mmCIF file of C-alpha atoms in Angstrom:
data_model
loop_
_atom_site.group_PDB
_atom_site.id
_atom_site.type_symbol
_atom_site.label_atom_id
_atom_site.label_comp_id
_atom_site.label_asym_id
_atom_site.label_seq_id
_atom_site.Cartn_x
_atom_site.Cartn_y
_atom_site.Cartn_z
ATOM 1 C CA MET A 1 -0.102 -42.945 114.651
ATOM 2 C CA SER A 2 -0.901 -44.749 117.905
ATOM 3 C CA GLU A 3 2.681 -45.976 118.329
ATOM 4 C CA ASP A 4 4.071 -42.440 117.983
ATOM 5 C CA LYS A 5 1.593 -41.195 120.615
ATOM 6 C CA ASN A 6 2.407 -43.958 123.056
ATOM 7 C CA ILE A 7 6.221 -43.383 122.759
ATOM 8 C CA ALA A 8 5.654 -39.658 123.228
ATOM 9 C CA ILE A 9 3.784 -40.443 126.455
ATOM 10 C CA LEU A 10 6.549 -42.700 127.637
ATOM 11 C CA ILE A 11 9.215 -40.026 126.921
ATOM 12 C CA LYS A 12 7.263 -37.396 128.779
ATOM 13 C CA ALA A 13 6.569 -39.647 131.807
ATOM 14 C CA ASN A 14 10.177 -40.751 131.876
ATOM 15 C CA SER A 15 11.462 -37.154 131.618
ATOM 16 C CA ASP A 16 9.159 -35.900 134.452
ATOM 17 C CA ILE A 17 10.150 -38.813 136.787
ATOM 18 C CA LEU A 18 13.955 -38.249 135.906
ATOM 19 C CA SER A 19 13.534 -34.451 136.614
ATOM 20 C CA PHE A 20 11.891 -35.332 139.865
ATOM 21 C CA PHE A 21 14.614 -37.693 141.079
ATOM 22 C CA THR A 22 17.462 -35.366 139.757
ATOM 23 C CA SER A 23 15.929 -32.544 141.890
ATOM 24 C CA ARG A 24 15.691 -34.836 144.981
ATOM 25 C CA TYR A 25 19.341 -35.984 144.309
ATOM 26 C CA ARG A 26 20.616 -32.431 144.209
ATOM 27 C CA GLU A 27 18.736 -31.558 147.440
ATOM 28 C CA CYS A 28 20.229 -34.663 149.060
ATOM 29 C CA VAL A 29 23.692 -33.788 147.974
ATOM 30 C CA ASP A 30 23.366 -30.278 149.449
ATOM 31 C CA SER A 31 22.046 -31.883 152.705
ATOM 32 C CA LEU A 32 24.827 -34.425 152.823
ATOM 33 C CA GLU A 33 27.518 -31.830 152.178
ATOM 34 C CA LYS A 34 26.008 -29.590 154.887
ATOM 35 C CA ASN A 35 25.910 -32.309 157.395
ATOM 36 C CA LYS A 36 29.337 -33.577 156.579
ATOM 37 C CA THR A 37 30.828 -29.970 157.046
ATOM 38 C CA ALA A 38 28.947 -29.622 160.339
ATOM 39 C CA LEU A 39 30.235 -33.002 161.512
ATOM 40 C CA PHE A 40 33.742 -32.019 160.542
ATOM 41 C CA GLU A 41 33.622 -28.692 162.363
ATOM 42 C CA LEU A 42 32.127 -30.483 165.438
ATOM 43 C CA ASN A 43 34.891 -33.125 165.479
ATOM 44 C CA ILE A 44 37.378 -30.374 165.532
ATOM 45 C CA LYS A 45 35.595 -28.702 168.484
ATOM 46 C CA LEU A 46 35.479 -32.029 170.252
ATOM 47 C CA GLU A 47 39.234 -32.531 169.672
ATOM 48 C CA GLU A 48 39.931 -29.076 171.056
ATOM 49 C CA LEU A 49 37.594 -29.527 174.070
ATOM 50 C CA ASN A 50 39.285 -32.986 174.826
ATOM 51 C CA LYS A 51 42.684 -31.407 174.901
ATOM 52 C CA THR A 52 41.515 -28.578 177.096
ATOM 53 C CA LYS A 53 39.861 -31.131 179.428
ATOM 54 C CA ASN A 54 43.177 -33.033 179.661
ATOM 55 C CA VAL A 55 44.933 -29.875 180.815
ATOM 56 C CA TYR A 56 42.513 -29.450 183.605
ATOM 57 C CA SER A 57 42.519 -33.031 184.551
ATOM 58 C CA LEU A 58 46.322 -32.750 185.166
ATOM 59 C CA THR A 59 45.571 -30.166 187.913
ATOM 60 C CA THR A 60 42.447 -31.631 189.466
ATOM 61 C CA ASN A 61 43.304 -35.387 189.510
ATOM 62 C CA SER A 62 43.106 -36.802 192.965
ATOM 63 C CA LYS A 63 45.685 -39.387 192.211
ATOM 64 C CA LYS A 64 48.655 -36.934 192.333
ATOM 65 C CA ASP A 65 52.146 -37.780 193.581
ATOM 66 C CA LEU A 66 54.294 -35.333 195.494
ATOM 67 C CA PHE A 67 55.759 -34.009 192.342
ATOM 68 C CA THR A 68 52.538 -33.013 190.765
ATOM 69 C CA PRO A 69 51.784 -29.376 190.918
ATOM 70 C CA MET A 70 48.867 -28.213 193.195
ATOM 71 C CA PRO A 71 45.905 -26.401 191.603
ATOM 72 C CA LYS A 72 46.319 -22.707 191.531
ATOM 73 C CA ASP A 73 42.444 -21.942 190.896
ATOM 74 C CA LYS A 74 39.592 -23.431 192.937
ATOM 75 C CA ASN A 75 37.313 -22.693 189.919
ATOM 76 C CA GLU A 76 39.217 -25.251 187.617
ATOM 77 C CA GLY A 77 37.141 -27.968 188.874
ATOM 78 C CA GLU A 78 34.083 -26.167 187.871
ATOM 79 C CA LYS A 79 35.585 -25.512 184.407
ATOM 80 C CA GLU A 80 36.332 -29.012 183.974
ATOM 81 C CA SER A 81 32.750 -30.020 184.655
ATOM 82 C CA GLN A 82 31.483 -27.464 182.161
ATOM 83 C CA ILE A 83 33.851 -28.819 179.625
ATOM 84 C CA GLU A 84 32.583 -32.446 180.275
ATOM 85 C CA ALA A 85 29.059 -31.131 179.936
ATOM 86 C CA GLU A 86 29.801 -29.385 176.622
ATOM 87 C CA ILE A 87 31.552 -32.522 175.357
ATOM 88 C CA LYS A 88 28.450 -34.597 176.257
ATOM 89 C CA ARG A 89 26.305 -32.175 174.310
ATOM 90 C CA LEU A 90 28.459 -32.195 171.211
ATOM 91 C CA LEU A 91 28.803 -35.975 171.316
ATOM 92 C CA ALA A 92 24.970 -36.282 171.219
ATOM 93 C CA MET A 93 25.132 -33.813 168.187
ATOM 94 C CA GLN A 94 27.813 -35.967 166.641
ATOM 95 C CA ARG A 95 25.575 -38.990 166.912
ATOM 96 C CA ASP A 96 22.589 -37.041 165.258
ATOM 97 C CA LEU A 97 24.922 -35.851 162.480
ATOM 98 C CA ASN A 98 26.372 -39.313 161.907
ATOM 99 C CA THR A 99 22.840 -40.626 161.449
ATOM 100 C CA LYS A 100 21.883 -37.913 159.091
ATOM 101 C CA VAL A 101 25.037 -38.511 157.058
ATOM 102 C CA MET A 102 24.148 -42.243 156.899
ATOM 103 C CA GLU A 103 20.579 -41.467 155.920
ATOM 104 C CA ASP A 104 21.579 -38.891 153.310
ATOM 105 C CA SER A 105 24.197 -41.422 151.875
ATOM 106 C CA THR A 106 21.586 -44.138 151.740
ATOM 107 C CA THR A 107 19.008 -41.846 150.093
ATOM 108 C CA LEU A 108 21.593 -40.593 147.703
ATOM 109 C CA LYS A 109 22.497 -44.238 146.633
ATOM 110 C CA PHE A 110 18.719 -44.833 146.137
ATOM 111 C CA TYR A 111 18.317 -41.692 143.901
ATOM 112 C CA SER A 112 21.476 -42.456 141.956
ATOM 113 C CA ARG A 113 20.346 -45.904 141.058
ATOM 114 C CA LYS A 114 16.846 -44.651 139.968
ATOM 115 C CA ILE A 115 18.451 -41.798 137.926
ATOM 116 C CA LYS A 116 20.828 -44.322 136.080
ATOM 117 C CA LEU A 117 17.867 -46.666 135.336
ATOM 118 C CA LEU A 118 15.835 -43.762 134.081
ATOM 119 C CA LYS A 119 18.586 -42.553 131.847
ATOM 120 C CA ALA A 120 19.062 -46.074 130.466
ATOM 121 C CA ALA A 121 15.276 -46.196 129.909
ATOM 122 C CA GLU A 122 15.247 -42.867 128.207
ATOM 123 C CA LEU A 123 18.054 -44.066 125.905
ATOM 124 C CA SER A 124 16.174 -47.393 125.281
ATOM 125 C CA ILE A 125 13.005 -45.470 124.394
ATOM 126 C CA SER A 126 14.871 -43.339 121.928
ATOM 127 C CA GLU A 127 16.380 -46.376 120.194
ATOM 128 C CA ILE A 128 13.039 -48.162 120.163
ATOM 129 C CA SER A 129 11.472 -45.026 118.466
ATOM 130 C CA GLU A 130 14.305 -45.033 115.817
ATOM 131 C CA GLU A 131 13.876 -48.840 115.245
ATOM 132 C CA LEU A 132 10.067 -48.330 114.933
ATOM 133 C CA GLU A 133 10.669 -45.632 112.373
ATOM 134 C CA ASP A 134 13.178 -47.921 110.412
ATOM 135 C CA THR A 135 10.683 -50.751 110.486
ATOM 136 C CA ARG A 136 7.883 -48.416 109.245
ATOM 137 C CA ASN A 137 10.167 -47.266 106.429
ATOM 138 C CA ASN A 138 10.952 -50.716 105.493
ATOM 139 C CA LEU A 139 7.325 -51.754 105.465
ATOM 140 C CA THR A 140 6.493 -48.724 103.279
ATOM 141 C CA ASP A 141 9.144 -49.809 100.802
ATOM 142 C CA LEU A 142 7.658 -53.328 100.809
ATOM 143 C CA GLU A 143 4.284 -51.876 100.252
ATOM 144 C CA MET A 144 5.441 -49.834 97.271
ATOM 145 C CA GLU A 145 7.176 -52.986 95.864
ATOM 146 C CA THR A 146 3.798 -54.903 96.273
ATOM 147 C CA LYS A 147 2.067 -52.019 94.593
ATOM 148 C CA GLU A 148 4.365 -52.169 91.627
ATOM 149 C CA MET A 149 4.154 -56.011 91.431
ATOM 150 C CA ARG A 150 0.318 -55.713 91.422
ATOM 151 C CA GLU A 151 0.520 -53.069 88.652
ATOM 152 C CA LYS A 152 2.733 -55.398 86.650
ATOM 153 C CA LEU A 153 0.389 -58.305 87.213
ATOM 154 C CA SER A 154 -2.586 -56.060 86.186
ATOM 155 C CA GLY A 155 -0.769 -54.989 83.088
ATOM 156 C CA MET A 156 0.000 -58.568 82.344
ATOM 157 C CA LYS A 157 -3.591 -59.616 82.833
ATOM 158 C CA ARG A 158 -4.675 -56.895 80.325
ATOM 159 C CA GLU A 159 -2.106 -57.841 77.728
ATOM 160 C CA SER A 160 -2.893 -61.506 77.967
ATOM 161 C CA ALA A 161 -5.771 -63.246 76.313
ATOM 162 C CA PRO A 162 -9.011 -63.419 78.238
ATOM 163 C CA ALA A 163 -8.228 -67.167 79.095
ATOM 164 C CA VAL A 164 -9.722 -68.410 82.389
ATOM 165 C CA ASP A 165 -6.585 -70.487 83.287
ATOM 166 C CA ASN A 166 -4.291 -67.535 82.869
ATOM 167 C CA SER A 167 -6.420 -65.302 85.053
ATOM 168 C CA GLU A 168 -6.512 -68.066 87.745
ATOM 169 C CA GLU A 169 -2.704 -68.376 87.602
ATOM 170 C CA LEU A 170 -2.225 -64.630 87.916
ATOM 171 C CA SER A 171 -4.635 -64.599 90.968
ATOM 172 C CA ARG A 172 -2.844 -67.367 92.614
ATOM 173 C CA GLN A 173 0.618 -65.671 91.992
ATOM 174 C CA ARG A 174 -0.814 -62.433 93.502
ATOM 175 C CA LYS A 175 -2.330 -64.339 96.494
ATOM 176 C CA GLU A 176 1.190 -65.992 97.072
ATOM 177 C CA SER A 177 2.937 -62.723 96.794
ATOM 178 C CA GLU A 178 0.540 -61.134 99.462
ATOM 179 C CA GLU A 179 1.008 -64.124 101.742
ATOM 180 C CA LYS A 180 4.753 -63.940 101.387
ATOM 181 C CA LEU A 181 4.671 -60.223 102.137
ATOM 182 C CA GLU A 182 2.417 -60.809 105.259
ATOM 183 C CA SER A 183 4.631 -63.640 106.517
ATOM 184 C CA PHE A 184 7.796 -61.339 105.995
ATOM 185 C CA ARG A 185 6.050 -58.582 107.901
ATOM 186 C CA ALA A 186 5.205 -60.949 110.762
ATOM 187 C CA ASP A 187 8.694 -62.373 110.687
ATOM 188 C CA LEU A 188 10.277 -58.981 110.695
ATOM 189 C CA THR A 189 8.098 -57.697 113.447
ATOM 190 C CA GLU A 190 8.753 -60.742 115.718
ATOM 191 C CA HIS A 191 12.639 -60.495 115.244
ATOM 192 C CA GLY A 192 12.636 -56.693 115.582
ATOM 193 C CA ARG A 193 10.817 -57.021 118.911
ATOM 194 C CA ASN A 194 13.080 -59.732 120.134
ATOM 195 C CA ILE A 195 16.091 -57.811 119.202
ATOM 196 C CA LEU A 196 14.891 -54.670 120.964
ATOM 197 C CA MET A 197 13.979 -56.659 124.133
ATOM 198 C CA ILE A 198 17.547 -58.359 124.384
ATOM 199 C CA ASP A 199 19.113 -54.984 123.775
ATOM 200 C CA ALA A 200 17.104 -53.392 126.517
ATOM 201 C CA PHE A 201 17.819 -56.355 128.808
ATOM 202 C CA ASP A 202 21.595 -56.173 128.054
ATOM 203 C CA LYS A 203 21.627 -52.533 128.718
ATOM 204 C CA SER A 204 19.639 -52.847 132.136
ATOM 205 C CA TYR A 205 21.897 -55.810 133.259
ATOM 206 C CA MET A 206 25.141 -53.833 132.420
ATOM 207 C CA SER A 207 23.921 -50.565 134.061
ATOM 208 C CA THR A 208 22.745 -52.594 137.126
ATOM 209 C CA MET A 209 26.166 -54.326 137.224
ATOM 210 C CA LEU A 210 28.052 -51.025 136.961
ATOM 211 C CA ASP A 211 25.906 -49.518 139.516
ATOM 212 C CA ARG A 212 26.543 -52.437 142.059
ATOM 213 C CA LYS A 213 30.063 -53.399 141.296
ATOM 214 C CA VAL A 214 31.598 -50.022 140.453
ATOM 215 C CA SER A 215 29.470 -46.956 141.401
ATOM 216 C CA LEU A 216 28.419 -48.008 144.878
ATOM 217 C CA LYS A 217 32.013 -49.319 145.796
ATOM 218 C CA LEU A 218 33.539 -46.063 144.530
ATOM 219 C CA LYS A 219 31.203 -44.003 146.658
ATOM 220 C CA ASP A 220 32.086 -46.336 149.782
ATOM 221 C CA THR A 221 35.769 -45.870 148.916
ATOM 222 C CA LYS A 222 35.339 -42.085 148.678
ATOM 223 C CA THR A 223 33.794 -42.175 152.120
ATOM 224 C CA LYS A 224 36.792 -44.190 153.410
ATOM 225 C CA LEU A 225 39.176 -41.648 151.777
ATOM 226 C CA GLU A 226 37.419 -38.830 153.681
ATOM 227 C CA THR A 227 37.640 -40.890 156.953
ATOM 228 C CA ALA A 228 41.292 -41.446 156.387
ATOM 229 C CA ARG A 229 42.021 -37.816 155.715
ATOM 230 C CA PHE A 230 40.389 -36.920 159.128
ATOM 231 C CA LEU A 231 42.192 -39.764 160.925
ATOM 232 C CA ILE A 232 45.760 -38.917 159.451
ATOM 233 C CA SER A 233 46.174 -36.196 162.249
ATOM 234 C CA SER A 234 44.156 -37.702 165.048
ATOM 235 C CA ASP A 235 44.657 -41.424 164.770
ATOM 236 C CA PRO A 236 47.602 -42.405 162.236
ATOM 237 C CA LYS A 237 47.312 -46.060 163.072
ATOM 238 C CA ARG A 238 43.516 -46.238 162.054
ATOM 239 C CA ALA A 239 44.252 -44.045 159.105
ATOM 240 C CA LYS A 240 46.877 -46.567 157.819
ATOM 241 C CA GLN A 241 44.422 -49.432 158.410
ATOM 242 C CA THR A 242 41.644 -47.493 156.517
ATOM 243 C CA ILE A 243 44.096 -46.804 153.600
ATOM 244 C CA ASN A 244 44.999 -50.414 153.425
ATOM 245 C CA GLU A 245 41.147 -51.292 153.053
ATOM 246 C CA ILE A 246 41.017 -48.517 150.331
ATOM 247 C CA ILE A 247 43.671 -50.329 148.413
ATOM 248 C CA THR A 248 41.887 -53.566 148.691
ATOM 249 C CA ASP A 249 38.695 -52.057 147.575
ATOM 250 C CA ILE A 250 40.365 -50.359 144.552
ATOM 251 C CA ASP A 251 41.856 -53.850 143.440
ATOM 252 C CA ASN A 252 38.312 -55.333 143.805
ATOM 253 C CA ILE A 253 36.845 -52.540 141.693
ATOM 254 C CA ASN A 254 39.563 -53.122 138.999
ATOM 255 C CA ASP A 255 38.702 -56.986 139.028
ATOM 256 C CA ASP A 256 35.005 -56.027 138.674
ATOM 257 C CA ILE A 257 35.744 -53.672 135.760
ATOM 258 C CA SER A 258 37.870 -56.375 134.108
ATOM 259 C CA PHE A 259 34.895 -58.870 134.443
ATOM 260 C CA LEU A 260 32.501 -56.373 132.856
ATOM 261 C CA LEU A 261 34.796 -55.566 130.069
ATOM 262 C CA LYS A 262 35.141 -59.210 129.290
ATOM 263 C CA LYS A 263 31.354 -59.606 129.263
ATOM 264 C CA ILE A 264 31.195 -57.076 126.277
ATOM 265 C CA LEU A 265 34.277 -58.502 124.546
ATOM 266 C CA TYR A 266 36.086 -55.171 125.048
ATOM 267 C CA ASN A 267 39.561 -56.629 124.526
ATOM 268 C CA ILE A 268 38.954 -57.424 120.777
ATOM 269 C CA ASP A 269 41.520 -55.545 118.780
ATOM 270 C CA THR A 270 40.173 -55.496 115.267
ATOM 271 C CA ARG A 271 43.334 -53.932 113.976
ATOM 272 C CA LYS A 272 44.933 -57.400 114.163
ATOM 273 C CA PRO A 273 44.509 -60.074 111.447
ATOM 274 C CA LEU A 274 41.546 -62.397 112.001
ATOM 275 C CA MET A 275 43.989 -65.300 112.955
ATOM 276 C CA ASP A 276 45.723 -63.214 115.687
ATOM 277 C CA MET A 277 42.306 -62.219 117.091
ATOM 278 C CA LEU A 278 41.177 -65.827 117.350
ATOM 279 C CA ASP A 279 44.499 -66.953 118.878
ATOM 280 C CA SER A 280 44.129 -64.190 121.465
ATOM 281 C CA PHE A 281 40.421 -65.039 122.136
ATOM 282 C CA ILE A 282 41.166 -68.892 122.496
ATOM 283 C CA ASP A 283 44.097 -68.222 124.754
ATOM 284 C CA ALA A 284 41.993 -66.100 127.026
ATOM 285 C CA LYS A 285 39.277 -68.817 127.265
ATOM 286 C CA THR A 286 41.879 -71.545 127.931
ATOM 287 C CA ASN A 287 43.544 -69.610 130.734
ATOM 288 C CA ALA A 288 40.168 -68.928 132.350
ATOM 289 C CA HIS A 289 39.183 -72.702 132.096
ATOM 290 C CA PRO A 290 42.182 -74.811 132.089
ATOM 291 C CA GLU A 291 40.130 -77.963 132.807
ATOM 292 C CA CYS A 292 38.644 -77.856 129.323
ATOM 293 C CA THR A 293 41.035 -78.079 126.406
ATOM 294 C CA ILE A 294 40.198 -76.302 123.066
ATOM 295 C CA GLU A 295 41.422 -77.699 119.788
ATOM 296 C CA THR A 296 41.231 -75.425 116.819
ATOM 297 C CA ASP A 297 41.485 -75.912 113.002
ATOM 298 C CA TYR A 298 41.791 -72.876 110.826
ATOM 299 C CA SER A 299 42.946 -74.777 107.759
ATOM 300 C CA GLY A 300 39.785 -73.783 105.958
ATOM 301 C CA LEU A 301 40.396 -69.957 106.462
ATOM 302 C CA ASP A 302 41.780 -68.063 103.558
ATOM 303 C CA SER A 303 44.171 -65.575 105.323
ATOM 304 C CA GLU A 304 44.367 -63.482 102.187
ATOM 305 C CA LYS A 305 40.640 -62.583 102.445
ATOM 306 C CA LYS A 306 40.147 -59.481 104.390
ATOM 307 C CA THR A 307 37.463 -59.813 107.200
ATOM 308 C CA SER A 308 35.320 -56.828 107.888
ATOM 309 C CA TYR A 309 34.839 -55.407 111.414
ATOM 310 C CA ILE A 310 31.197 -56.610 111.714
ATOM 311 C CA ALA A 311 32.151 -60.143 110.514
ATOM 312 C CA ALA A 312 35.116 -60.397 112.880
ATOM 313 C CA THR A 313 33.318 -59.034 115.941
ATOM 314 C CA SER A 314 30.220 -61.130 115.205
ATOM 315 C CA LEU A 315 32.185 -64.351 114.809
ATOM 316 C CA LEU A 316 33.953 -63.899 118.131
ATOM 317 C CA HIS A 317 30.692 -62.981 119.772
ATOM 318 C CA LEU A 318 28.927 -66.081 118.478
ATOM 319 C CA LEU A 319 32.050 -68.274 119.505
ATOM 320 C CA ASP A 320 31.976 -66.711 122.893
ATOM 321 C CA ILE A 321 28.293 -67.725 123.328
ATOM 322 C CA ALA A 322 28.946 -71.314 122.122
ATOM 323 C CA ILE A 323 31.959 -71.817 124.399
ATOM 324 C CA GLU A 324 30.358 -70.175 127.587
ATOM 325 C CA ASN A 325 27.511 -72.476 127.113
ATOM 326 C CA VAL A 326 29.852 -75.500 127.095
ATOM 327 C CA TYR A 327 31.557 -74.240 130.319
ATOM 328 C CA LYS A 328 28.131 -73.620 132.140
ATOM 329 C CA HIS A 329 25.985 -76.563 130.974
ATOM 330 C CA SER A 330 27.773 -79.440 129.233
ATOM 331 C CA GLY A 331 30.433 -80.559 131.732
ATOM 332 C CA ALA A 332 32.720 -81.224 128.895
ATOM 333 C CA ASN A 333 36.564 -81.278 129.017
ATOM 334 C CA ARG A 334 37.242 -81.018 125.355
ATOM 335 C CA ILE A 335 36.079 -78.548 122.580
ATOM 336 C CA ILE A 336 36.908 -78.732 118.879
ATOM 337 C CA ILE A 337 36.515 -75.653 116.773
ATOM 338 C CA LYS A 338 36.844 -75.543 112.973
ATOM 339 C CA LEU A 339 36.501 -72.490 110.914
ATOM 340 C CA SER A 340 36.385 -71.833 107.182
ATOM 341 C CA ASN A 341 35.449 -68.987 104.747
ATOM 342 C CA LYS A 342 34.438 -69.993 101.115
ATOM 343 C CA ASP A 343 32.068 -68.813 98.681
ATOM 344 C CA ASN A 344 32.050 -65.415 100.613
ATOM 345 C CA LYS A 345 30.633 -67.004 103.588
ATOM 346 C CA MET A 346 31.969 -67.800 107.134
ATOM 347 C CA TYR A 347 31.368 -71.361 108.465
ATOM 348 C CA ALA A 348 31.874 -72.327 112.142
ATOM 349 C CA TYR A 349 31.861 -75.800 113.630
ATOM 350 C CA ILE A 350 32.010 -76.262 117.505
ATOM 351 C CA LYS A 351 31.793 -79.786 118.993
ATOM 352 C CA ASP A 352 32.144 -80.752 122.674
ATOM 353 C CA ASN A 353 32.206 -84.291 124.572
ATOM 354 C CA GLY A 354 29.723 -83.066 127.195
ATOM 355 C CA THR A 355 26.128 -84.235 128.040
ATOM 356 C CA GLY A 356 24.442 -83.038 125.044
ATOM 357 C CA ILE A 357 21.442 -80.618 124.586
ATOM 358 C CA LYS A 358 17.721 -81.275 124.530
ATOM 359 C CA ASP A 359 15.766 -80.737 121.342
ATOM 360 C CA ASP A 360 13.402 -78.133 123.165
ATOM 361 C CA TYR A 361 16.269 -75.984 124.237
ATOM 362 C CA MET A 362 14.849 -72.805 122.630
ATOM 363 C CA ASP A 363 11.498 -73.221 124.047
ATOM 364 C CA LYS A 364 12.753 -74.048 127.532
ATOM 365 C CA SER A 365 15.507 -71.326 127.670
ATOM 366 C CA PRO A 366 14.329 -67.782 128.578
ATOM 367 C CA TRP A 367 14.026 -65.256 125.792
ATOM 368 C CA TYR A 368 17.097 -63.247 127.030
ATOM 369 C CA SER A 369 19.416 -66.374 127.002
ATOM 370 C CA SER A 370 22.476 -66.415 125.053
ATOM 371 C CA LEU A 371 21.184 -68.801 122.425
ATOM 372 C CA HIS A 372 18.352 -66.453 121.691
ATOM 373 C CA LYS A 373 20.971 -63.695 121.375
ATOM 374 C CA ALA A 374 22.916 -65.876 118.928
ATOM 375 C CA THR A 375 19.773 -66.462 116.839
ATOM 376 C CA GLU A 376 18.861 -62.833 116.536
ATOM 377 C CA THR A 377 22.486 -61.898 115.820
ATOM 378 C CA LEU A 378 22.526 -64.370 112.908
ATOM 379 C CA TYR A 379 19.156 -63.103 111.727
ATOM 380 C CA LEU A 380 20.577 -59.627 111.395
ATOM 381 C CA LEU A 381 23.619 -61.131 109.560
ATOM 382 C CA ASN A 382 21.245 -63.063 107.200
ATOM 383 C CA GLY A 383 22.932 -66.344 108.566
ATOM 384 C CA ASP A 384 21.869 -69.804 109.845
ATOM 385 C CA MET A 385 22.479 -71.933 112.950
ATOM 386 C CA ASP A 386 21.909 -75.547 113.703
ATOM 387 C CA ILE A 387 22.419 -77.240 117.112
ATOM 388 C CA SER A 388 22.274 -80.828 117.841
ATOM 389 C CA GLY A 389 23.467 -83.417 120.275
ATOM 390 C CA ASN A 390 22.890 -86.192 122.839
ATOM 391 C CA HIS A 391 24.362 -87.585 126.047
ATOM 392 C CA GLU A 392 26.647 -89.999 124.017
ATOM 393 C CA ASN A 393 28.122 -87.688 121.523
ATOM 394 C CA GLY A 394 27.960 -84.240 123.266
ATOM 395 C CA THR A 395 26.781 -81.055 121.482
ATOM 396 C CA LEU A 396 27.472 -79.809 117.901
ATOM 397 C CA VAL A 397 26.922 -76.138 117.008
ATOM 398 C CA GLU A 398 27.173 -75.084 113.420
ATOM 399 C CA PHE A 399 26.476 -71.597 112.062
ATOM 400 C CA SER A 400 27.327 -69.580 108.956
ATOM 401 C CA PHE A 401 26.729 -66.000 107.667
ATOM 402 C CA PRO A 402 27.706 -64.015 104.554
ATOM 403 C CA LEU A 403 30.965 -62.014 104.691
ATOM 404 C CA GLN A 404 30.075 -58.448 103.577
#
């Protein structure tokens, strides 16, 4: 099929580009290590020459007092000049090597970012291919069901009397079935495409954030560590200052990692009862935004009913989207949350006293917005969501989904 051919082309193109950048990355790593080694050896030579120069300076300095020993060799002045010339030559080489190291480091960062993006793209293409295959299988099942339905209708037609009215009714029913099938196909395709686009966006966003906030900072910290290792023997004061900078950098990296973990709700412990998970979740939100109080009512929750992993994580994910939207857009200082589970369904009610929401919020917000993510999540859960509000009454978000 054309879709399979296009995906195969994408996989081949992505693989070739990835191989190209990986090869360049390895070459750049070799060049960087070679230049760093040369720079390290050159620094040692410079340090030795400077020590030797200082020895000669003691014997040739014109500002000597009576207690300074006189030079024993007239050639020592010439040796000092030779050493100074060699130092100048090595300093020029040092500048060139520092420039090469900086250029290699910059190029290495560029290749690293490209490789990560290409690997993420490779994973996304693979998942899209699998989703396409699943969708194709679902459509095949639907076509088989439609075929069976048509055969049943045809059998009913043969068994029934040759009445014109009955024939028209069967024709109408068949047409309605085909229209429903076509509508279901279109709906499934649209939601499938939206889900894949949002998933690809989230992965791209997370990989970019990891690259900027963690990977690049770790590489800079590694460079500082190498500098500190060199300075420990030559300049302990600067080494101490560099180590303090490294400690600050590590604290910042840890904060960035905590931020990213919160973005994916990593701290959810599904081994706990649902009530405990909700309390931990609300406490974290309240601590992060003390200016906005959250009132909860879990009286409608049956604590005896066991909540599945999917239901618990989906509930917290949807609550997170609703609450974060309040923080970002409503200007509210109060949120009311009511939860209940009855008739094997989870019901959620989130009300704030903010500025409300416009009727065309879904059309105006970008396709990758959190509200679109909530919509597609509930579609996968076979759930529903309703959002309403105005400037006087704030915003009300209600959603529900089956507990399975």
